[in-house]
Amino acid sequence: MYFEDLVPGTGRREPRAWLRSSAPVISLNGRWRFKLSPGPAEAPADVMSSDLVDDDWDELAVPGHWVLQGHDRPRYTNTAFPFPIDPPRPPAANPTGDHRRWFDLPASWPGERAVLRFEGVDSCFKVWLNGVELGTSKGSRLPSEFEAGAHLRPGRNLLAVRVHQWSSGSYLEDQDMWWLPGIFRDVTLRSRPAGGVEDVFVHTGFDQVSGAGTLQVDGVTTDPAYAVRVLVPELGLDLAAGGPVTIPGVEPWSAEVPKLYDATVVAPGETVELRIGFRTVALEDGRLTVNGRPIFFRGVNRHEHDQYRGRAVSEDTMRQDLVLMKQHNINAVRTAHYPPHPAFLELCDELGLWVIDECDLETHGFIYTDWQGNPADDPDWAPMMLDRMRRMVERDKNHPSVIIWSLGNESHRGRNFGELAKWTRQRDPGRPLFYERDRSYEFSDFYSLMYTPIDELERIGTRTEDAPAETAADPPLEARRRALPFVLCEYAHAMGNGPGGLADYQRVFERYPRLQGGFVWEWIDHGILLPGATDHVYGGDFGEKVHGGNFCIDGLLFPDRTPSPGLTEYKKVIEPVRITGPDPLRIENLQDFATLDHLTFGWTEELEGQQVAAGTLTVPSIPAGASATVPLPGTLVTGAPAGGAGERLLTVSAVLANDEPWAAAGHEIAWTQFALPSNGLPRGSSAPTTQRPARSARRADGRVVLGTGVFDPRSGLLVELNGLPVDGPRLDLWRAPTDNDNGQGGNNAAVSAWRAAGLDRLGHRVEAVEVEETELVVRSRVAPDGLGLAVRATYRWTAVGERLTLTVDVQPEGGWDGPGGTIKPACESWPRLGLRMALPRSLDRVRWFGGGPAEAYADSRQAARIGRYSATVDELQTPYVVPQENGSRIDVRWAEVSDAEGNGVRVDGAPVFQLTARRWTTEDLERARHRSDLTARDRVYLNLDLAQNGLGSASCGPGALPQYVLAPRPRTFAVTFSPLSAG
Ligand code: IPT
C-alpha cells in the first residue's frame, strides 16, 4: 500500500518554488466534511464518489489537525515512535481521516491546466478530484502538487482527501513534538496558464568592495519558446532572464538591514512577484561570512506551535513570532526541525532574520534499536530522503533570509546524507550545508553540537577539542572538520524555570572567532489547550504509556506567546550594543553590518530607586564592530548628587530612534546600570545605628516579648509583629524542584542528591529558647528523619525601636560531602538558604526596592534592574505550565508586604535578600502538575533567602556552573522586620 511503501509520492509534479503569481488561484481552506476511521480498512471505499452522502459527517477546519478538533487526541513523544519499530510498516491501528469538500469553479476560471497544491499534510495522503485519483504523497511539512486541470468541471467539483496518520514517512518524522495528523497547511487550486512561469531561481551576490550586486534569474516556462523577462523598477532593470548581470551600487540584504527589491518575472501568460535581496554567503578562513563579513547568530530554534491550532499556524502568529524575536534582539532562526509554512520565510526576508532551513527529516527513535535499520544508512530509503530535501530546496530557494540548508536533525550517521548533500551542492552552490549528528561532519560545512558544556566550548573556540571517534583515524577528514566554523545548534534548554547560564555562554561565544553563536532550545512551549480546557496538556495527560512527559514545555515563550523570564534574560544577554563604564562610558557596536545610528541613548540617575535627573547622550556614528567613548554629564562625574542621601544608580539605555516594522520608536535595545558614588545611607537602612538595643526581652503571660515582637516560648517562633499574626520565620533549605533541578532521566539531577540528603523532609527541634536581657536566642537542630546529618540554626533576635532584627547562623553538621559521610552521593548544593514565614492572606501587595520587575536567579539575573517595583502576590507568580519554583526577586534591599490599606510588614536586608511570596506552600507547588492544581490557602507565604542555587539547564544539558552553586557551608545572614501601618 502507498502508505507503507518507500515511494515518496505518486502523480506529483516536480517540486518548484513557492511563487506569488498573477494566475488565478482558489483557496480551498475552510470547512470540510470529515470522517475518522480507526484504520484504512474501515475507511469508506467510496470516499471519492459524488454519490456518497456525507451530510452526517462532522465538519472540520482546514487547515487543521483533527486531533485538536474533537476527534481522537494528540500524542506527544520525544524520541520514541508511538508504534513498534518495524520499518517501513506503520502500525495496524492507523487513524485515517477522510476529508471532502465541494467547491465551485467560477465562470471566469480559465479552461487550461491547473494544479492542486497542498502545502502540508501529515503524514500521508491520497487525493481524488471528481472521483479521479490524482496521486499520493508523503512528507508532512512539504508541498505536493498534482495536475488537476483535465478533471475539473464547470460549476461544482468534489475534492476528496484521505489522510493516514501513520506511514512509512513517519519513520522520517520523529521530531520531538506532538504527533498531529491532518491537512494542516493551505490547499489551493492554481491555474497554470500557457506561457506561464513554472519556476524561478533567483541567484544574487553582493561584492562588499565594489558595492555591486549580481543577479541571475533562472526562469522556467511551460514552453521553452517563450522569453522570460525580469523587471526590478527600483534599479531600472528590465532584462531577459538568465545572467548573471552586475549592477553597480545596490544595497545589500542582511538580517540587520533587510533591504529588498521588488521584482517581477514576466512571461507571456503569467507574472510572478518576488522580493530580491543581494547577498553572498561564503565560508572563508574557517568562518561563515555574508557579504564578506563573519556573522554571529543570536538564535532560537522554532517549532511551529499554536496552543489551539498546533502546527496550523496563521500568518498573524508567524508575524507575531518574528516581531517578538526582533524585539528581543534575536537575529536567527533554525526552523527546527522541518521547513516552516512558506509565508514565514517571506516574513524573515522582510523583517530581517538569518535562517537555517531544516529538512523534514528525523529518525531519532532508532536510538532504541541501537540505530539498526536507521533509514539514513539504508539505500532503499534514499529516494524518500532525497525527495524531502529537493522539495525544501526548490520551495525555499528564493529567500535571501535562508542562508544555510540543514539536511535534517538527529538521524545519526548515514550514507544517504551524502546523496542529499551532493544533490544540494549541485543544485544550489550559493548556500552552505548543515548537519549536526554525523560526527564526521563530512556532509556538513559546520562543526556543531548540542548542549555543550562551557569548558568544551572553550576548547572548540581554540580548535583544541578532542577529535570525534568518527574522524580520529582519518587525518584528512579530521583536518577538514577542525577547520570548520562552529555553530551551537541547540543550547540553553529553556524548560520550565531557566535556562541558567546564558551570559556565561555568551561570553565564550564572543571570545573566539570560530564560535559563530548559537540557537537556544527552544522558542515556544508546546502546551496545548484542548477545546474547553483551562490547563495546557502535555505527554502523559491522557494516561498513555509511551510519552515524553513535559519535555516539550521548554520554550522561551509560554504557550500563549507571553515571554517567559528566560526570553527577557536572553534579550539582555544578546544585546547588540554593549554599554560599559561609567566614566567614561563606552558604547560598543556588536552588530555585523549596521551602525548604531538607528538608536538614541539616554541616561537616568536614581536615588533610592527614584529618578532625580535624566538626559540624553550624544553618541557619534559607530560602525559595526567598533566602539566609542562618550563623556558623562558633568553633575554625574563630580558626584554632586541631586537629592539627599542614599543609593545612587545610573542607568544608560539605548532605544530605537524611529519606528521599525517590528517595534515603535522608544523600544529599548540595550541598557546598563552603574553604581554612582553614594552620599551617605538612606533613612531606614539597616546600617549600624546609634540607638541602643532595647532591654525589653521578657517572659510574660506564657509568651516572650521583645520590642514589637511576640514569640512562642517553646518553639521560639515569632507569632505576632506589632499585633499582626505571624507564623514565624524559620530556616528553609528546600524549593519546589525546577525541571532543571530534576535533570534528565536521573542524570545530572541535583534533586536526587537533595532528596538523598533529606532536604525535602527537614524537621526542626528546638534545643533552647534563651531570653537574655537584650536579645532572644533560639537554638535549633534542623535534620531529616533517617539520617545523621543536620544543620544547626541559631536565631538571634534584637529590637531597636520598632525594628526587630533576626540574625541567623547556620552550621552544617555531619557528612554533607559524601565519602565517609552519612549520605552518598555527596550533597554538593542546597536549593536555597533562607527563612520561611507566613502572614495573613490580606497582606497580598508587595512593594520592593531591588531587582525586577521579573524573577531572577543567580545564573539568570542579567535582566533584573535595580528599581522600585510593586506587584500583587498573584502577579509575582511566573505561570510555568508545570508548576515549580518561580517568582524569586533578587537583590532586594527592602520589601513592604501589606494589605490594601497599607498595614503590614517591612523587611530590610543586610544588605540584600531574595524574596518570594505566594499563596501556597512550597509543598503545594511541588505537588502540582498543572496550574489549576494550585489553590490559594488562607495565608501568604514568604521566603526571605540569603541565596538560591543557580538554575542551570540540566533538563537537557549542563547544570549550574560552580560559581552559582549554593554549597552547604556555615553562613550568617540577617533581616530586619518593622511594622507598616496605614497612613
Ligand atoms: C535535541 C533535539 O534535537 C530537539 O528536538 C529536542 O528534543 C531537544 O533535544 C530537547 O528538548 S536531542 C539531544 C538532546 C540529543
PDB file of C-alpha atoms and ligand atoms in Angstrom, residues 78 175-176 303 334 337 362 364 409-410 437 450-451 490 493 521-522 551 554 744 956, ligand 1:
ATOM      1  CA  ASN A  78      10.145  12.989  22.466  1.00  0.00           C
ATOM      2  CA  GLN A 175      10.891  15.108  15.762  1.00  0.00           C
ATOM      3  CA  ASP A 176      10.434  15.937  19.442  1.00  0.00           C
ATOM      4  CA  HIS A 303       8.824  24.840  16.058  1.00  0.00           C
ATOM      5  CA  ARG A 334      16.697  27.431  12.894  1.00  0.00           C
ATOM      6  CA  HIS A 337      13.005  20.527  12.570  1.00  0.00           C
ATOM      7  CA  GLU A 362      14.490  12.982  11.824  1.00  0.00           C
ATOM      8  CA  HIS A 364      15.624   9.751  16.368  1.00  0.00           C
ATOM      9  CA  ASN A 409      18.049  16.565  12.692  1.00  0.00           C
ATOM     10  CA  GLU A 410      19.042  13.693  14.970  1.00  0.00           C
ATOM     11  CA  ARG A 437      24.516  14.484  14.152  1.00  0.00           C
ATOM     12  CA  MET A 450      24.109  20.449  21.173  1.00  0.00           C
ATOM     13  CA  TYR A 451      24.004  21.428  24.859  1.00  0.00           C
ATOM     14  CA  GLU A 490      20.885  23.812  20.363  1.00  0.00           C
ATOM     15  CA  HIS A 493      17.292  24.162  27.247  1.00  0.00           C
ATOM     16  CA  TRP A 521      16.291  25.387  22.525  1.00  0.00           C
ATOM     17  CA  GLU A 522      13.545  26.448  22.020  1.00  0.00           C
ATOM     18  CA  PHE A 551       9.775  17.685  27.721  1.00  0.00           C
ATOM     19  CA  ASP A 554      10.691  24.014  27.038  1.00  0.00           C
ATOM     20  CA  GLN A 744      17.133  14.406  32.538  1.00  0.00           C
ATOM     21  CA  CYS A 956      18.940  18.743  28.783  1.00  0.00           C
TER      22      CYS A 956
HETATM   23  C1  IPT B   1      17.538  17.564  20.958  1.00  0.00           C
HETATM   24  C2  IPT B   1      16.592  17.565  19.790  1.00  0.00           C
HETATM   25  O1  IPT B   1      17.248  17.877  18.599  1.00  0.00           O
HETATM   26  C3  IPT B   1      15.455  18.512  19.982  1.00  0.00           C
HETATM   27  O2  IPT B   1      14.470  18.217  19.030  1.00  0.00           O
HETATM   28  C4  IPT B   1      14.886  18.415  21.365  1.00  0.00           C
HETATM   29  O3  IPT B   1      14.380  17.137  21.581  1.00  0.00           O
HETATM   30  C5  IPT B   1      15.962  18.689  22.350  1.00  0.00           C
HETATM   31  O4  IPT B   1      16.974  17.746  22.213  1.00  0.00           O
HETATM   32  C6  IPT B   1      15.475  18.609  23.772  1.00  0.00           C
HETATM   33  O5  IPT B   1      14.302  19.294  24.025  1.00  0.00           O
HETATM   34  S1  IPT B   1      18.227  15.953  21.007  1.00  0.00           S
HETATM   35  C7  IPT B   1      19.635  15.978  22.065  1.00  0.00           C
HETATM   36  C8  IPT B   1      19.304  16.223  23.451  1.00  0.00           C
HETATM   37  C9  IPT B   1      20.308  14.624  21.978  1.00  0.00           C
END
